[in-house]
Short mmCIF file of C-alpha atoms and ligand atoms in Angstrom, two decimals:
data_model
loop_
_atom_site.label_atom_id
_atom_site.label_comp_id
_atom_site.label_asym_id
_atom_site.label_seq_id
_atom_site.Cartn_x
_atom_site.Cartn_y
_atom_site.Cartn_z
CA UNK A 159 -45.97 -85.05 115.19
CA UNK A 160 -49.82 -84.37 116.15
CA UNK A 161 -52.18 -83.68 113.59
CA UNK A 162 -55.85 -82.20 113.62
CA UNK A 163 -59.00 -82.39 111.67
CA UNK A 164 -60.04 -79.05 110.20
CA UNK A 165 -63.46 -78.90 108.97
CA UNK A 166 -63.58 -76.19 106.65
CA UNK A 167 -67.58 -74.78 106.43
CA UNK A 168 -68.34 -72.53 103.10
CA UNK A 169 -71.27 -70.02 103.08
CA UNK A 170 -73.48 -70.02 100.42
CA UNK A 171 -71.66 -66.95 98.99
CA UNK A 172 -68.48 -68.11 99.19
CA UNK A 173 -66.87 -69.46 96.18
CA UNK A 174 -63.51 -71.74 96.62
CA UNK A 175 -62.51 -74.24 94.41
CA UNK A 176 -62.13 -77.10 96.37
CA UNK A 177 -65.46 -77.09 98.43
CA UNK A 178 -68.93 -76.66 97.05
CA UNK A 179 -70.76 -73.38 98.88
CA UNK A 180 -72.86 -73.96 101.32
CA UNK A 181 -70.87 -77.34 102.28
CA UNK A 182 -67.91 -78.23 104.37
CA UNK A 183 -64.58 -80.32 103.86
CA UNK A 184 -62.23 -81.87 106.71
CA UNK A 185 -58.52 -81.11 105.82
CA UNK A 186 -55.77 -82.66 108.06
CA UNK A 187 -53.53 -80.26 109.46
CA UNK A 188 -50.39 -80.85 111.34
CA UNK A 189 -49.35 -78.74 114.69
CA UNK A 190 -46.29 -77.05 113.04
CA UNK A 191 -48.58 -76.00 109.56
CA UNK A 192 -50.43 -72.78 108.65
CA UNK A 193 -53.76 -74.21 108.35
CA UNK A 194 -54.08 -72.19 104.83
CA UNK A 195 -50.81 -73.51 103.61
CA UNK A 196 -52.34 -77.23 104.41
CA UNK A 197 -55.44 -76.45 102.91
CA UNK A 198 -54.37 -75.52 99.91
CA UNK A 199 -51.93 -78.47 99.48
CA UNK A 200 -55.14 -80.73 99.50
CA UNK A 201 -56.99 -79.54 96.82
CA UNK A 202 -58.98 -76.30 99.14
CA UNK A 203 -57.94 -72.90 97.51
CA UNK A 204 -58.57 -70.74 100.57
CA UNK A 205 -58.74 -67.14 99.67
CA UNK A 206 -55.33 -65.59 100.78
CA UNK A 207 -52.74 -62.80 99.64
CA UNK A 208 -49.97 -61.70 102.32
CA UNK A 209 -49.62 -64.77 104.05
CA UNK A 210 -48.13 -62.79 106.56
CA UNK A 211 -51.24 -62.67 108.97
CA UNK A 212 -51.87 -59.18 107.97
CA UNK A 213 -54.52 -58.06 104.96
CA UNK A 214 -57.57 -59.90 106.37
CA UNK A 215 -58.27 -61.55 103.01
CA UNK A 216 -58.00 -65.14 104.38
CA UNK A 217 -60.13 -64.05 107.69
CA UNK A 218 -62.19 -67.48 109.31
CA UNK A 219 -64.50 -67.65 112.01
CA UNK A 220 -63.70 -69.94 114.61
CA UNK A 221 -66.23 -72.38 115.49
CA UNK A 222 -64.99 -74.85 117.59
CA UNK A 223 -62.03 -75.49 118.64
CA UNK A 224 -57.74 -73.39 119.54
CA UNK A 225 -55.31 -71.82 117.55
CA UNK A 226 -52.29 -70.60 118.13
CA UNK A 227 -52.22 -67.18 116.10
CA UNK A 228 -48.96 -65.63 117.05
CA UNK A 229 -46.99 -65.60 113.75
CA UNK A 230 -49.64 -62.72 112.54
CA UNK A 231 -48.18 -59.52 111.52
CA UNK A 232 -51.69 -57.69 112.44
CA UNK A 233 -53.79 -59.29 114.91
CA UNK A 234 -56.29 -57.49 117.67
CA UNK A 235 -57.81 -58.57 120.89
CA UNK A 236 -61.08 -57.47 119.60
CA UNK A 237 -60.33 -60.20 116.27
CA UNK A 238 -59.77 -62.97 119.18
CA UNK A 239 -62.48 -62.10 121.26
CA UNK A 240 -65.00 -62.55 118.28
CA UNK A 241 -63.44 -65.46 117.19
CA UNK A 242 -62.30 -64.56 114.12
CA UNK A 243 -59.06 -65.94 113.03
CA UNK A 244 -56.19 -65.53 110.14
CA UNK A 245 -56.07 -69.30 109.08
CA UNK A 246 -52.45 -67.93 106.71
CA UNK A 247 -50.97 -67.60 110.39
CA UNK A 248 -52.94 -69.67 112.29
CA UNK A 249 -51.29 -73.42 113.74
CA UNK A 250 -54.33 -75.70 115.49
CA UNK A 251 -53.90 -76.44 118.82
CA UNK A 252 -56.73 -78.63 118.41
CA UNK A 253 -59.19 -80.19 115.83
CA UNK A 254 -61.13 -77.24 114.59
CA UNK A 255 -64.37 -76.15 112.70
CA UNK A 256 -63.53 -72.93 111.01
CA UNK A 257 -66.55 -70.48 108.60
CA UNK A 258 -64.34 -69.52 105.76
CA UNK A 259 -65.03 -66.76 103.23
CA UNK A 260 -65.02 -63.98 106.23
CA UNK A 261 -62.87 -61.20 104.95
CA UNK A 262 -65.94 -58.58 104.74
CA UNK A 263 -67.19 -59.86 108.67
CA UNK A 264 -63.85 -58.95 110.02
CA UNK A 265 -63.29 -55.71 107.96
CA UNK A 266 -66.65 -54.28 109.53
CA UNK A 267 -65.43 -55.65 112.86
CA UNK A 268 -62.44 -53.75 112.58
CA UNK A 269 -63.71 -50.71 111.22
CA UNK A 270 -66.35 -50.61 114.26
CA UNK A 271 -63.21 -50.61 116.56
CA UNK A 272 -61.45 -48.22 114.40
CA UNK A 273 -58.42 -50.65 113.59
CA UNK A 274 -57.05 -51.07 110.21
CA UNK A 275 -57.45 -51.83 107.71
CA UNK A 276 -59.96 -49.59 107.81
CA UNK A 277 -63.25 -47.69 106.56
CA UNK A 278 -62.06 -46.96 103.39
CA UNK A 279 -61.79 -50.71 102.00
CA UNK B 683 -73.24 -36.94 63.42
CA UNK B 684 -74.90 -39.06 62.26
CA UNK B 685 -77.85 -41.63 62.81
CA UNK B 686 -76.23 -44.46 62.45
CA UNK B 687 -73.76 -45.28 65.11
CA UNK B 688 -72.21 -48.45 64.01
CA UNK B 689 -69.60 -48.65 66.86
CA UNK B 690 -72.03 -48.42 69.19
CA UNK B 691 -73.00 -51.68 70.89
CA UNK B 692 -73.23 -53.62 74.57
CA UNK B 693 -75.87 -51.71 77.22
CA UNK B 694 -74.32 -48.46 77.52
CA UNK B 695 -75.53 -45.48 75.28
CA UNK B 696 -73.43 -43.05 72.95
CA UNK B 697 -71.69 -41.08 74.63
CA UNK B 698 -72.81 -41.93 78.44
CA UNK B 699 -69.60 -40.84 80.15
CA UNK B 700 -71.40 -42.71 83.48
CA UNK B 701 -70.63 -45.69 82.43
CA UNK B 702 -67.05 -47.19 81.21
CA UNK B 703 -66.71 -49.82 78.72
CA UNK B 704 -63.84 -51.05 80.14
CA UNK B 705 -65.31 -51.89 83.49
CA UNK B 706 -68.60 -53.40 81.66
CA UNK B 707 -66.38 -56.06 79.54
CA UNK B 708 -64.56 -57.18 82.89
CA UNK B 709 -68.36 -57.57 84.45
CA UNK B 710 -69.34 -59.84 81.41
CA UNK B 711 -66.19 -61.87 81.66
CA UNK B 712 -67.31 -62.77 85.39
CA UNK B 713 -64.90 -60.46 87.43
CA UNK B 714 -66.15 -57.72 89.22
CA UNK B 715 -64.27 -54.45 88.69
CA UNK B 716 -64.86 -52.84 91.76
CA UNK B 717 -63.38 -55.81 93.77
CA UNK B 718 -60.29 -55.97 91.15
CA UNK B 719 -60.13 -52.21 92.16
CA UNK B 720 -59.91 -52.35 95.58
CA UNK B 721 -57.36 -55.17 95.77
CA UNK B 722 -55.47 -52.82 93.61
CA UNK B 723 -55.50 -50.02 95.93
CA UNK B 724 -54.49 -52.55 98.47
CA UNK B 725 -51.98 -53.81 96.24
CA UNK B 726 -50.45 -50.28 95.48
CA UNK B 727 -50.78 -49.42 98.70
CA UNK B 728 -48.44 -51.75 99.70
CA UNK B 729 -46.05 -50.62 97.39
CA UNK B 730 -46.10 -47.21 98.34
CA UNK B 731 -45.38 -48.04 102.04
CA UNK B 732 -42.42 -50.05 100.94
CA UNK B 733 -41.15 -47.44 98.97
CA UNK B 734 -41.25 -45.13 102.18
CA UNK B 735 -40.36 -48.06 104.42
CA UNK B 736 -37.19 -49.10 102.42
CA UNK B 737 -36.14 -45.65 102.75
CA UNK B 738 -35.56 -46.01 106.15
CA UNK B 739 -34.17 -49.55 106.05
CA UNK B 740 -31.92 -48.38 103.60
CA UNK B 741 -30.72 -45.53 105.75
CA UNK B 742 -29.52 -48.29 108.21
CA UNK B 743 -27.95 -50.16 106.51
CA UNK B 744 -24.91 -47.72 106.33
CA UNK B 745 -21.88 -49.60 105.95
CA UNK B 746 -22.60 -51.91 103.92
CA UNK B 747 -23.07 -50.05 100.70
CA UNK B 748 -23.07 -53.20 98.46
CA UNK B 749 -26.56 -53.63 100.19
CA UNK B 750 -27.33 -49.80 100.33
CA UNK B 751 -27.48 -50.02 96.75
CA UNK B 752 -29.15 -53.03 96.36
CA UNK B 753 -31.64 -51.60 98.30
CA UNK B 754 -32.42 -48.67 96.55
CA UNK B 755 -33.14 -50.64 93.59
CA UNK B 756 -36.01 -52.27 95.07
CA UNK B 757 -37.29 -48.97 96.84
CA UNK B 758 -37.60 -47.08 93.28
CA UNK B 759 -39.05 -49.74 91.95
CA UNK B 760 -41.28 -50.50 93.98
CA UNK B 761 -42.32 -46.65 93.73
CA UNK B 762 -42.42 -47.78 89.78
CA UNK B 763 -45.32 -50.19 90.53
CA UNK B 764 -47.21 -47.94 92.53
CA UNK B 765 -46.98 -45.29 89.92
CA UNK B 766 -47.75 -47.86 86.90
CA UNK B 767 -50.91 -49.28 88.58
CA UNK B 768 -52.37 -45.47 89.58
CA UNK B 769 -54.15 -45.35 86.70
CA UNK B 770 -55.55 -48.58 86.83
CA UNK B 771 -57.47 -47.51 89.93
CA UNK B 772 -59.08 -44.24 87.89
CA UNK B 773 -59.87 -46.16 85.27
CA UNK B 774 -61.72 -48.96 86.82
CA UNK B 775 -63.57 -45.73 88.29
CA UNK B 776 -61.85 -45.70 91.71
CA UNK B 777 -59.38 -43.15 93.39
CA UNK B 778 -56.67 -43.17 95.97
CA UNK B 779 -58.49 -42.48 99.63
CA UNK B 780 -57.78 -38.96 100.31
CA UNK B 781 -56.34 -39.32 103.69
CA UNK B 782 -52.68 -41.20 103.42
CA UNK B 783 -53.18 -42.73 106.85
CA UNK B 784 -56.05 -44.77 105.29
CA UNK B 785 -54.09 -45.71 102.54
CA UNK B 786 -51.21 -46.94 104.57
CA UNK B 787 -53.67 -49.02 106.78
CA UNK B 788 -55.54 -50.84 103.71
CA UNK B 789 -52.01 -51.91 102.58
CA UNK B 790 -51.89 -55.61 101.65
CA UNK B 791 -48.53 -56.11 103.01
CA UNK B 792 -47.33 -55.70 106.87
CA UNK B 793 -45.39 -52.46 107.35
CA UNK B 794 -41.27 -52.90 106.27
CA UNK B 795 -40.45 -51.06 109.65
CA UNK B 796 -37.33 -51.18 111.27
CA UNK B 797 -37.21 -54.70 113.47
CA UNK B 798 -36.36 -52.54 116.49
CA UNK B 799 -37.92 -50.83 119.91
CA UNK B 800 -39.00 -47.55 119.48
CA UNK B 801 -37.47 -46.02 122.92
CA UNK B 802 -40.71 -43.40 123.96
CA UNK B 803 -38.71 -41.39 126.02
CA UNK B 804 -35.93 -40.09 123.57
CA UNK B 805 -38.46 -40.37 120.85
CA UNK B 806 -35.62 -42.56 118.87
CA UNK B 807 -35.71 -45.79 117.10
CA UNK B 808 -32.95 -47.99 119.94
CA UNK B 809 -30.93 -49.37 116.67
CA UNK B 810 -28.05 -50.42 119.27
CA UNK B 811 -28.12 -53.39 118.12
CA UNK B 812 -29.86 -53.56 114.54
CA UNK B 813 -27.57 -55.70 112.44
CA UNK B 814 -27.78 -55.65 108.67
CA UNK B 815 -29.15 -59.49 109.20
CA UNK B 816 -32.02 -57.86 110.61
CA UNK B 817 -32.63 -55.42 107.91
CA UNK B 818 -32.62 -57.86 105.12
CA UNK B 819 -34.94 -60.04 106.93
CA UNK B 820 -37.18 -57.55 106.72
CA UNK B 821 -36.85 -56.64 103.24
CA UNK B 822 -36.53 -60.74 102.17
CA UNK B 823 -40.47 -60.87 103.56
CA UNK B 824 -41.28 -57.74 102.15
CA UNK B 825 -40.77 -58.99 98.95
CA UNK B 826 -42.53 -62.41 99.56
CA UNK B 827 -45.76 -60.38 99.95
CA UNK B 828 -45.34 -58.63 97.12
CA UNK B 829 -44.88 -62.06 95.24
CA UNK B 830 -48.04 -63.41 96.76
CA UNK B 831 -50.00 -60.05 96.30
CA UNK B 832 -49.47 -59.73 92.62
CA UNK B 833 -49.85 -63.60 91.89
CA UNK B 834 -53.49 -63.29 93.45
CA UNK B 835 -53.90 -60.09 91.03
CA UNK B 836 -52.57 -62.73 87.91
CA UNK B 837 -54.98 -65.17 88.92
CA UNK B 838 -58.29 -62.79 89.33
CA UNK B 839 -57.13 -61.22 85.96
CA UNK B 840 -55.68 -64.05 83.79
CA UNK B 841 -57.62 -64.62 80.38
CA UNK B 842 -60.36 -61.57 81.51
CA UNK B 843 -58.53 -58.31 81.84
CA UNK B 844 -55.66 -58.24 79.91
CA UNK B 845 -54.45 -54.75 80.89
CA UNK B 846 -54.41 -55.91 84.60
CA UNK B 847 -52.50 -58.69 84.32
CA UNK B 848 -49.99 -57.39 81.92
CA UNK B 849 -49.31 -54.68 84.85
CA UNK B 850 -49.37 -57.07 87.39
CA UNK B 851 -47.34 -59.95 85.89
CA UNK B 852 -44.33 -57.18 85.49
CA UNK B 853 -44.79 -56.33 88.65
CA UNK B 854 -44.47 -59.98 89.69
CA UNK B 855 -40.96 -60.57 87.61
CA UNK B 856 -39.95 -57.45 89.35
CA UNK B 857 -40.72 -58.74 93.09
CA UNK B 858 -39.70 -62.33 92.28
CA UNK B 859 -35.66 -60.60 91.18
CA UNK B 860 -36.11 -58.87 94.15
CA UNK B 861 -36.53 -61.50 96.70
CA UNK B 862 -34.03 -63.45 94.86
CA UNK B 863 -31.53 -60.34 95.51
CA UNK B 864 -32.18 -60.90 99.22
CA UNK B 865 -32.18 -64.50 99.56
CA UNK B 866 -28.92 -64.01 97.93
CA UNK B 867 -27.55 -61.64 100.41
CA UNK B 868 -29.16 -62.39 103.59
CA UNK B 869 -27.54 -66.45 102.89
CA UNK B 870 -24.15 -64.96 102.68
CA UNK B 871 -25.06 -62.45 105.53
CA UNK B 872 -26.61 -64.55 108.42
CA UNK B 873 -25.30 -67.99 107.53
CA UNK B 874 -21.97 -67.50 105.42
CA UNK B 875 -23.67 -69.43 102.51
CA UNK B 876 -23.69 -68.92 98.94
CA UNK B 877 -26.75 -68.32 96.67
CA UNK B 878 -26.25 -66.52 94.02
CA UNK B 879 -30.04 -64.66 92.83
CA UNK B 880 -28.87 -65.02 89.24
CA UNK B 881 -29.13 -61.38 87.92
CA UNK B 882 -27.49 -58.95 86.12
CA UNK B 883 -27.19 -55.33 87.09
CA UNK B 884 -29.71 -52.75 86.48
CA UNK B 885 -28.47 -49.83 84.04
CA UNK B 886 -29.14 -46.91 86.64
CA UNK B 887 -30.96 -47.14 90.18
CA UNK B 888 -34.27 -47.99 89.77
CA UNK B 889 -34.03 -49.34 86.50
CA UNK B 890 -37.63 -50.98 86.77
CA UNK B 891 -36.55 -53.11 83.33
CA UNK B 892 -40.41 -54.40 83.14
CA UNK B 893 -42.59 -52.16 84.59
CA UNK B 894 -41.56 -48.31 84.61
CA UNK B 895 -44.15 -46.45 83.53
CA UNK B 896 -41.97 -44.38 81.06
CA UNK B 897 -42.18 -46.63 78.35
CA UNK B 898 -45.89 -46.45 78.69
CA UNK B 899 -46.29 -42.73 79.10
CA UNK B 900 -43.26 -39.99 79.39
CA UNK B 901 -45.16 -37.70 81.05
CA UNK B 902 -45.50 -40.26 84.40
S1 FES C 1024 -53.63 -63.88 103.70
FE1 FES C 1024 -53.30 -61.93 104.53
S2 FES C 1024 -54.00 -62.15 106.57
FE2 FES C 1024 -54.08 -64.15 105.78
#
């Protein structure tokens, strides 16, 4: 079984128990594992509800390194091409540096390309 | 009236019908209404399209009534928790977004469609080979959502907003019986097992034991 490093970066304004904002922490996440699911496990309480790939409250920006994102129930090209990612979904294909906290970046992403969930959240 | 207003207290003035107490005692506890509002439009949202969803799932499932039935439990109650967390929303001085389509798409839950192709040029669901496996698949994650959804909602609300959380922690027995229901009958159905979910009937469909809204108000 391979597993990665995942260093998890926090803004400033993002409050998760587990790292201090405005620092980072390196989880270890195997292939097969939903990075959030591993996170979580060691002591990082990403933000998440559906776990199903689909609300955007988990949403990551991806820094450095591949995922493999096809478990999502909701995922757009547009999403990929800014590198934003759905960590609840999301298996590394490599070690990774992921921005957490970025629910509100990919909402206005997705509103700009009128895809859900939408203006009105 | 007079003078002396001794209930009056906290920043907002007699009668100032801009502000709400009960938003401004949530603020001072260190959660902010507005984003407790939203996830509960998201939340409800959710529930709505499963109760519209399940409709449909139900309606395929024909044959095996045992399930049919089972089914329409969790669709009406599911409607339940939609219409017990409504107010919620107008209280914390929100509303439902006037188009449906937008209220569908903020759903915090993935559509309960049918797991099938949608064949464009007959304009029909191809359910040639939809099994009832299939169905309760979808309505097994369906729940799981829910579960996940409305344990968030506890943990934003435990301890600070005590009208949330008693909503949302019936909710959550609710969902929890239902995927319990499922695992039971998708075990027997896709791998011949036995796991029994542990309940007992509801009294009529829809029952909603912990969270109809009757007992709170008749008139819902
Ligand atoms: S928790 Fe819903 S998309 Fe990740």
């Amino acid at each position: 079984m391979t597993s990665y490093e995942v260093e998890l970066v926090a803004p400033g304004d993002c409050d998760v128990e587990g790292i201090d904002s405005g620092r980072s922490e390196t989880i270890t996440v195997d292939e097969d594992e939903y990075v959030l699911s591993a996170a979580r496990r060691q002591g990082v309480w990403l933000p998440a509800d559906c776990q199903q790939g689909w609300c955007t409250t988990c949403a990551a920006e991806l820094l450095a390194g591949e995922v493999d994102q096809s478990d999502a129930t909701r995922y757009y090209d547009v999403d990929r091409e800014a590198d934003m990612i759905l960590p609840c979904t999301a298996r590394p294909r490599s070690d990774l540096r992921l921005r957490i906290c970025q629910m509100d970046e990919l909402n206005d992403l997705r509103a700009a390309n009128s895809l859900p969930p939408g203006r009105s959240r | 009236m007079s003078d002396d207003k001794p209930h009056a207290s906290g920043s907002i003035s007699p009668g100032d019908t801009s502000e709400r107490v009960g938003m401004a005692v949530l603020r001072e506890r260190g959660l902010d209404p507005e984003e407790l509002r939203e996830k509960l439009i998201d939340a409800i949202g959710a529930e709505f399209t499963t109760y519209y969803y399940y409709t449909n799932l139900r309606m395929h499932l024909a044959g095996h009534e045992d399930y049919k039935e089972i089914t329409e439990d969790a669709r009406l109650e599911d409607r339940a928790h939609f219409e017990l967390v409504v107010p919620r929303v107008y209280e914390l001085g929100g509303h439902l977004p006037n188009d449906i389509r937008d209220f569908a798409d903020r759903a915090s839950c993935p559509d309960a469609g049918l797991p099938v192709p949608y064949d464009d040029e007959s304009g029909q669901l191809d359910i040639t080979t939809l099994t009832a496996e299939d169905v309760l698949e979808v309505l097994l994650e369906a729940e799981r959502c829910a579960i996940r959804t409305w344990t968030e909602i506890c943990d934003m609300t435990r301890d600070v907003d005590p009208r949330t959380y008693d909503m949302a922690s019936r909710i959550l027995q609710e969902e929890i019986e239902h995927e319990a229901w499922f695992v039971e009958l998708l075990s027997m159905e896709r791998d011949g097992e036995i796991n029994p979910a542990g309940h007992f009937v509801r009294g009529e469909p829809g029952d909603a034991p912990y969270s109809t809204n009757r007992r709170f108000n008749d008139s819902a």
